[in-house]
XYZ file of C-alpha atoms in Angstrom:
547
model
C 8.378 90.466 148.210
C 8.164 94.102 147.229
C 9.644 94.931 150.569
C 12.630 92.730 149.769
C 13.101 94.347 146.313
C 12.892 97.758 147.935
C 15.608 96.911 150.434
C 17.804 95.624 147.629
C 17.239 98.706 145.533
C 17.998 100.980 148.470
C 21.228 99.083 149.127
C 22.293 99.355 145.465
C 21.610 103.093 145.414
C 23.615 103.567 148.576
C 26.534 101.616 147.128
C 26.517 103.683 143.991
C 26.396 106.918 145.935
C 29.275 105.794 148.142
C 31.405 104.869 145.167
C 30.788 108.195 143.530
C 31.904 110.026 146.596
C 35.292 108.191 146.868
C 38.417 109.504 144.999
C 39.627 107.344 142.066
C 42.689 105.075 142.548
C 46.076 106.698 141.716
C 47.675 105.962 138.301
C 51.463 106.231 137.794
C 52.494 109.387 135.978
C 53.961 107.769 132.787
C 54.782 110.202 129.993
C 53.151 109.344 126.704
C 54.434 110.648 123.381
C 51.374 112.172 121.694
C 50.453 111.049 118.249
C 51.008 113.587 115.452
C 48.115 115.763 114.484
C 45.786 114.503 111.799
C 43.962 111.246 111.440
C 45.906 107.997 111.617
C 45.320 105.766 108.607
C 43.966 102.382 109.653
C 45.567 99.297 108.212
C 44.340 98.433 104.758
C 41.588 95.892 104.599
C 43.568 94.146 101.899
C 46.423 93.354 104.318
C 46.420 89.648 105.195
C 45.709 88.810 108.798
C 47.238 86.005 110.829
C 45.113 82.903 110.546
C 43.219 84.307 107.551
C 41.375 81.997 105.247
C 42.873 80.552 102.104
C 46.405 80.256 103.555
C 47.274 83.897 102.841
C 50.742 84.769 104.222
C 52.141 87.914 105.817
C 53.910 90.461 103.607
C 57.621 91.141 104.186
C 57.928 92.624 107.653
C 60.078 92.637 110.817
C 59.239 92.632 114.516
C 61.850 93.466 117.190
C 61.979 92.963 120.944
C 64.639 95.099 122.658
C 65.659 94.767 126.300
C 68.267 96.739 128.221
C 70.072 94.368 130.589
C 71.317 95.497 133.975
C 74.939 95.350 132.757
C 74.145 97.886 130.002
C 74.030 95.474 127.068
C 71.064 95.765 124.696
C 69.557 92.390 123.821
C 67.678 92.222 120.530
C 65.420 89.502 119.146
C 64.132 90.197 115.652
C 61.560 88.107 113.831
C 61.803 88.643 110.088
C 59.115 87.445 107.717
C 59.871 87.400 103.984
C 57.256 86.808 101.302
C 57.687 83.730 99.096
C 60.103 84.253 96.236
C 61.739 87.279 97.851
C 65.027 87.923 99.639
C 65.973 90.569 102.156
C 69.476 91.890 102.821
C 70.700 94.424 105.352
C 74.000 96.314 105.672
C 73.998 98.491 108.794
C 76.905 100.788 109.648
C 78.236 100.429 113.189
C 79.965 103.812 113.157
C 77.486 106.707 113.294
C 78.125 110.433 113.313
C 77.333 111.972 116.687
C 78.090 115.694 116.841
C 81.803 116.240 116.357
C 82.577 112.610 117.167
C 81.790 109.182 115.772
C 79.796 106.783 117.908
C 80.868 103.153 117.600
C 78.526 100.221 118.260
C 79.596 96.594 118.686
C 77.277 93.728 117.723
C 77.992 90.561 119.697
C 77.207 86.942 118.785
C 74.657 87.421 115.990
C 72.723 84.202 115.452
C 69.976 83.613 112.904
C 67.544 80.719 113.074
C 65.839 80.125 109.790
C 66.653 80.823 106.166
C 69.649 83.136 106.131
C 72.838 84.309 107.806
C 74.165 87.209 109.871
C 77.627 88.490 110.712
C 79.178 91.566 112.291
C 82.537 93.231 111.736
C 84.049 96.260 113.412
C 82.416 98.556 110.855
C 79.287 96.815 109.583
C 76.412 94.503 110.537
C 75.127 92.395 107.638
C 72.049 90.190 107.501
C 70.763 88.094 104.587
C 67.335 86.417 104.878
C 65.396 84.231 102.464
C 61.678 83.526 102.224
C 59.770 82.413 105.270
C 60.166 83.316 108.923
C 63.585 83.726 110.543
C 64.595 84.800 114.056
C 67.709 86.901 114.574
C 69.239 87.323 118.031
C 72.212 89.483 119.024
C 73.499 91.891 121.671
C 74.651 95.478 121.228
C 77.449 97.099 123.211
C 77.713 100.887 123.147
C 73.991 101.675 123.044
C 73.854 103.424 126.455
C 75.222 106.936 126.964
C 75.017 109.449 129.802
C 73.589 112.807 128.726
C 73.585 115.288 131.573
C 70.804 114.355 133.985
C 69.624 111.306 132.073
C 70.709 108.268 130.088
C 69.855 107.482 126.506
C 69.665 104.100 124.797
C 70.035 104.336 121.040
C 69.819 101.736 118.315
C 68.810 101.658 114.670
C 65.838 99.323 114.376
C 66.164 99.302 110.618
C 69.089 100.407 108.479
C 70.118 99.394 105.014
C 67.390 96.872 104.119
C 67.462 96.478 100.344
C 63.729 95.866 99.842
C 60.387 97.340 100.892
C 59.079 96.445 104.366
C 55.319 96.540 104.836
C 55.675 96.982 108.592
C 58.298 97.398 111.306
C 57.080 96.806 114.827
C 59.246 96.991 117.947
C 58.952 96.845 121.731
C 61.498 98.191 124.204
C 61.820 97.504 127.943
C 64.413 98.581 130.523
C 64.971 98.236 134.288
C 63.358 101.673 134.764
C 60.368 103.289 133.084
C 61.493 105.480 130.141
C 61.222 109.240 130.590
C 61.349 110.115 126.863
C 61.118 108.520 123.452
C 62.558 109.841 120.200
C 62.079 107.932 116.978
C 63.080 109.060 113.482
C 62.342 107.154 110.316
C 62.906 107.489 106.613
C 65.904 107.934 104.338
C 69.320 108.693 105.844
C 69.736 112.356 106.660
C 66.072 113.006 107.390
C 64.674 113.785 110.841
C 61.094 112.723 110.153
C 59.541 111.436 113.395
C 57.951 108.011 113.506
C 54.140 108.187 113.428
C 53.638 105.692 116.247
C 56.161 105.666 119.089
C 54.950 105.758 122.704
C 55.472 104.290 126.165
C 52.401 102.649 127.714
C 51.314 102.522 131.364
C 53.323 99.347 131.971
C 56.581 101.062 130.899
C 56.806 99.287 127.538
C 57.847 101.452 124.590
C 56.142 100.465 121.352
C 57.052 101.545 117.806
C 55.053 100.893 114.633
C 56.410 102.101 111.301
C 54.522 101.035 108.164
C 55.748 101.124 104.561
C 59.531 101.387 104.843
C 61.195 101.905 101.473
C 64.439 100.152 100.577
C 67.343 101.897 102.321
C 65.199 103.671 104.941
C 66.292 103.641 108.544
C 64.435 103.768 111.862
C 66.519 105.266 114.676
C 65.153 104.791 118.212
C 66.501 106.770 121.205
C 64.900 106.110 124.608
C 65.646 108.274 127.650
C 66.121 106.623 131.069
C 66.783 108.020 134.547
C 70.471 108.675 135.158
C 72.246 105.641 136.629
C 69.716 103.080 135.437
C 72.463 100.896 133.942
C 76.225 101.342 133.354
C 76.903 103.598 130.368
C 78.974 101.898 127.660
C 78.891 104.274 124.676
C 82.181 104.616 122.791
C 82.946 107.928 121.074
C 86.012 108.238 118.840
C 87.575 110.901 116.677
C 86.186 110.970 113.123
C 88.332 109.210 110.563
C 90.632 111.724 108.872
C 90.597 110.018 105.519
C 88.656 107.545 103.485
C 89.602 104.789 101.142
C 92.784 102.752 100.802
C 95.070 105.790 101.184
C 93.669 106.882 104.552
C 96.225 107.397 107.307
C 95.619 104.624 109.834
C 97.569 103.546 112.895
C 99.000 100.584 110.968
C 100.128 102.614 107.971
C 101.326 105.364 110.320
C 103.634 102.991 112.211
C 104.844 101.569 108.907
C 105.648 105.050 107.609
C 107.437 105.850 110.858
C 109.557 102.696 110.640
C 110.569 103.328 107.039
C 111.340 106.953 107.847
C 113.626 105.902 110.711
C 115.471 103.456 108.449
C 115.834 106.050 105.714
C 117.075 108.705 108.123
C 119.485 106.190 109.653
C 121.002 105.499 106.246
C 121.294 109.200 105.516
C 123.025 109.791 108.856
C 125.535 106.997 108.268
C 126.318 108.310 104.795
C 126.549 111.872 106.117
C 129.008 110.829 108.853
C 131.221 109.045 106.356
C 130.999 111.874 103.827
C 131.552 114.411 106.567
C 135.016 113.027 107.094
C 135.880 113.886 103.494
C 134.180 117.286 103.786
C 136.270 118.053 106.844
C 139.426 117.171 104.954
C 138.414 119.321 101.993
C 137.578 122.236 104.289
C 140.958 122.098 106.015
C 143.487 124.635 104.787
C 146.384 122.497 103.608
C 149.385 124.262 102.153
C 151.737 122.854 99.543
C 154.076 120.096 100.600
C 157.513 119.402 99.233
C 157.248 116.237 97.140
C 160.796 116.662 95.821
C 163.416 114.352 97.211
C 166.859 115.917 97.415
C 170.114 114.060 97.867
C 173.717 114.362 96.785
C 172.836 113.167 93.280
C 170.160 115.820 92.701
C 166.394 116.324 92.979
C 163.657 113.784 92.154
C 159.848 113.781 92.322
C 158.145 111.349 94.735
C 154.351 111.203 95.043
C 152.793 110.825 98.537
C 153.071 107.176 99.620
C 153.980 106.289 96.022
C 150.381 106.769 94.842
C 149.977 106.562 91.051
C 148.150 109.089 88.822
C 145.363 106.689 87.879
C 144.776 105.839 91.529
C 144.553 109.511 92.468
C 141.933 110.177 89.807
C 139.778 107.212 90.881
C 139.971 107.991 94.614
C 139.258 111.700 94.104
C 135.971 111.391 92.191
C 135.266 107.694 92.906
C 135.104 106.720 89.231
C 137.383 105.845 86.356
C 137.437 108.645 83.780
C 139.269 108.902 80.431
C 141.700 111.400 81.998
C 142.751 108.714 84.509
C 143.795 106.422 81.652
C 145.453 109.270 79.745
C 147.512 110.091 82.853
C 148.436 106.413 83.177
C 149.645 106.297 79.517
C 151.783 109.369 80.174
C 153.165 107.858 83.393
C 154.072 104.610 81.619
C 155.862 106.632 78.979
C 157.733 108.674 81.592
C 158.805 105.384 83.237
C 160.082 104.059 79.873
C 157.440 101.361 79.311
C 155.921 103.255 76.335
C 157.187 105.654 73.687
C 155.107 108.483 72.219
C 155.999 110.083 68.908
C 154.243 112.893 67.090
C 153.596 111.865 63.469
C 151.456 114.821 62.454
C 149.949 117.928 63.953
C 146.825 115.943 64.979
C 148.109 112.418 65.522
C 150.616 110.533 67.632
C 152.009 106.997 67.616
C 152.306 104.944 70.793
C 154.612 101.890 70.908
C 155.930 99.566 73.576
C 159.458 100.535 74.623
C 160.281 97.978 77.305
C 158.463 94.809 78.404
C 156.087 94.851 81.378
C 157.512 93.640 84.684
C 156.382 93.070 88.233
C 156.631 96.783 89.036
C 153.368 97.410 87.157
C 150.012 97.177 88.930
C 147.218 95.123 87.426
C 145.516 98.144 85.897
C 148.802 99.510 84.509
C 149.465 96.140 82.876
C 145.942 96.246 81.387
C 146.701 99.662 79.859
C 150.116 98.501 78.631
C 148.731 95.321 76.997
C 146.092 97.237 75.038
C 148.922 98.742 72.985
C 149.719 96.340 70.110
C 153.298 95.137 69.889
C 153.691 96.855 66.527
C 152.251 100.074 67.999
C 149.316 102.208 66.954
C 148.103 105.778 66.614
C 145.809 107.882 68.745
C 143.542 108.623 65.783
C 142.649 104.948 65.498
C 141.534 104.567 69.097
C 137.966 105.498 68.190
C 137.760 102.622 65.691
C 139.474 100.231 68.145
C 142.582 99.645 66.052
C 144.474 99.626 69.322
C 141.782 97.369 70.834
C 141.573 99.459 73.955
C 139.651 97.272 76.392
C 138.065 99.951 78.574
C 136.032 97.460 80.593
C 139.136 95.488 81.513
C 141.049 98.632 82.489
C 138.184 100.016 84.580
C 137.666 96.678 86.306
C 141.342 96.524 87.241
C 141.410 100.136 88.497
C 138.314 99.724 90.679
C 139.698 96.498 92.109
C 143.024 98.205 92.833
C 141.566 101.084 94.912
C 139.430 98.617 96.912
C 142.378 96.281 97.592
C 144.420 99.216 98.903
C 141.534 99.901 101.342
C 140.788 103.398 100.113
C 137.180 102.141 99.794
C 135.399 99.368 101.664
C 134.157 97.949 98.382
C 134.592 98.681 94.698
C 132.949 102.044 93.997
C 131.334 100.936 90.738
C 129.802 97.758 92.145
C 128.650 99.505 95.306
C 126.792 102.223 93.371
C 125.334 99.716 90.916
C 124.237 97.391 93.693
C 122.476 100.083 95.700
C 120.877 101.527 92.587
C 119.540 98.084 91.638
C 118.241 97.582 95.185
C 116.548 100.994 95.091
C 114.897 100.383 91.716
C 113.771 96.918 92.799
C 112.363 98.314 96.035
C 110.461 100.984 94.101
C 108.849 98.331 91.859
C 107.982 96.176 94.877
C 106.441 99.220 96.536
C 104.355 99.958 93.435
C 103.026 96.403 93.407
C 102.393 96.495 97.155
C 100.482 99.766 96.775
C 98.197 98.239 94.152
C 97.567 95.091 96.224
C 96.835 97.025 99.422
C 94.567 99.491 97.614
C 92.486 96.643 96.198
C 92.375 94.546 99.388
C 92.864 95.621 102.993
C 93.763 99.272 102.446
C 96.770 100.976 104.113
C 98.113 101.710 100.629
C 100.169 104.575 102.065
C 102.576 101.933 103.311
C 103.198 100.833 99.721
C 103.770 104.432 98.648
C 106.323 104.809 101.424
C 108.214 101.805 100.065
C 108.179 103.403 96.594
C 109.601 106.648 97.982
C 112.264 104.754 99.933
C 113.274 102.870 96.780
C 113.522 106.040 94.696
C 115.543 107.757 97.431
C 117.892 104.778 97.614
C 118.369 104.711 93.834
C 119.132 108.438 93.742
C 121.393 108.213 96.771
C 123.394 105.419 95.149
C 125.347 108.092 93.300
C 126.753 109.216 96.657
C 127.931 105.725 97.601
C 130.323 104.452 98.680
C 132.065 106.690 101.157
C 135.816 106.472 101.358
C 137.465 104.759 104.284
C 139.537 106.707 106.795
C 142.601 105.639 104.818
C 140.991 107.040 101.663
C 140.286 110.354 103.395
C 143.961 110.586 104.422
C 144.940 110.071 100.790
C 142.500 112.818 99.803
C 144.333 115.220 102.131
C 147.653 114.223 100.581
C 146.240 114.852 97.120
C 145.312 118.382 98.169
C 148.899 118.932 99.259
C 150.106 117.571 95.931
C 147.858 120.002 94.082
C 149.345 122.820 96.105
C 152.812 121.786 94.931
C 151.673 121.686 91.280
C 150.207 125.186 91.615
C 153.294 126.746 93.181
C 156.399 124.998 91.814
C 158.554 126.862 89.278
C 161.453 125.745 87.078
C 163.809 127.988 88.997
C 163.244 125.956 92.155
C 164.603 122.843 90.442
C 168.219 122.350 89.359
C 168.560 122.526 85.580
C 169.996 119.014 85.288
C 166.957 117.552 87.091
C 164.335 119.802 85.540
C 163.307 117.455 82.691
C 162.871 114.454 84.986
C 160.941 116.381 87.654
C 158.709 117.973 84.999
C 158.077 114.587 83.349
C 157.335 112.693 86.585
C 154.990 115.448 87.796
C 153.090 115.873 84.496
C 150.764 112.808 84.816
C 149.667 114.044 88.264
C 149.082 117.533 86.887
C 146.941 116.017 84.114
C 144.750 113.927 86.433
C 144.289 116.849 88.872
C 143.434 119.392 86.168
C 146.641 121.399 86.609
C 148.253 120.494 83.266
C 147.737 123.926 81.552
C 149.609 125.756 84.285
C 152.263 123.038 84.581
C 152.937 122.944 80.836
C 153.098 126.726 80.636
C 155.520 126.957 83.570
C 157.916 124.425 82.010
C 157.458 125.464 78.361
C 161.171 126.261 78.104
C 162.195 122.699 78.923
C 164.099 120.956 76.152
C 163.407 117.738 74.254
C 161.793 115.026 76.378
C 163.275 111.535 76.614
C 159.855 109.845 76.310
C 158.099 112.116 73.790
C 159.591 112.677 70.356
C 158.842 114.910 67.401
C 157.664 118.092 69.087
C 156.241 119.556 72.275
C 152.536 119.537 71.442
C 151.662 117.798 74.697
C 148.378 119.705 75.186
C 147.212 118.399 71.803
C 148.186 114.823 72.696
C 146.381 114.984 76.047
C 143.224 116.406 74.459
C 143.282 113.836 71.633
C 143.702 110.937 74.094
C 140.833 112.084 76.309
C 138.579 112.515 73.271
C 139.463 109.098 71.844
C 138.982 107.264 75.156
C 135.638 108.970 75.764
C 134.121 107.535 72.585
């Protein structure tokens, strides 16, 4: 028996000796992130344990399982436990600063089983969880990036939770064993490393972060061998602005479109106005507007244009001087009679009845003179019942009907001004709505600017037609005649008639002082009685009509 025990003991000793002499089995060289210096605090004995007595529940905590798929997507399953009576909400940004660029993550198909909800937009990932246990599943695109000789998978395990978490625990696996682990935790902007983040011998990366305050984040970045999975990180230029007035692609295209429309309108107006500018820049000498025949010399305006028409076409508006010139012209043509009754007042009476030779606006001027007549001094108190609105309406209609303008100048300016003001108000309202809702408020401001520009530009509308520009050239020739004609160039017997017929045109074109001075020696006029104070009459009429 002892012999048998001896043999057994000898065999055991030999086995032990043999095993000691053999080299140990090889272990894969897996890098392990060392724990920080200093003792690690053990979990508190007061923390409830699973399956503890008395039905004690877990405190609010979260546990994540992350897996990098072979197509580069990061699959996440997160179990969230919330203490009774509490709620937990999370708002995680999906655009993170990365050097000089912004890194954009995309969360796909978030689904939450349990008491809560989850949704993802282009800019933010939001989760809301009630008491109890809930499971959140989703995938992340953009987590994998190539960095030189390696790849890195990055995701924020926690970001934006609005309440304290007693514990965050996470595991991470990938097709290849990680070669590095970097984990930062704490408030945004800090680079405090996580106390427990390491890769074990099986290639599983584990992270434990206790006591996360509300708003803290845990950012995990795991290094993998280059080419492990397809890289899918998306880096974009940082946003140039913030808030509703930031310049975005949508507001940029809107601004571009409005700018093109505005420039197009300016070009069209410039082309039409350029025709007039070319006419005004052309050196046009005086033309002979005197008609000579065997009976003598007579004045004939270009194409029979009337003084009031010339004034309206020249500056595109009806002015008091246009009506004054029309009164003088009607007197010269024997429809009215003007008599000086004092040094400062004149009486105007009807001399002959109106006929079909008068235009609509001339008839309107004629009919404002009472049948019994009236004085210039009473115009300001409407004794003559001068209906300025009726006269202006008729004159604007006349120049449009003769195709010197495409439309009535007054209505065209008023219409475009109203459109511009209305557009500015619409733009102001649009700016407020966009600023308070979807942003892109710059588009509303552009509409405001376009409206203001249109309202201001209304004063330049409308442009004359080609026919109106031709008349403008003829008016310049007429002015040349008024500036150069002398009494000596006109036979004495025709001098009074030529002077009288030319005077209304001189008045409307601002040449009356020179014209009156040149013909001061002319005798008594057939249409103006009681003196030759024509400058005083013209000034008094303009002043009365302007009131």
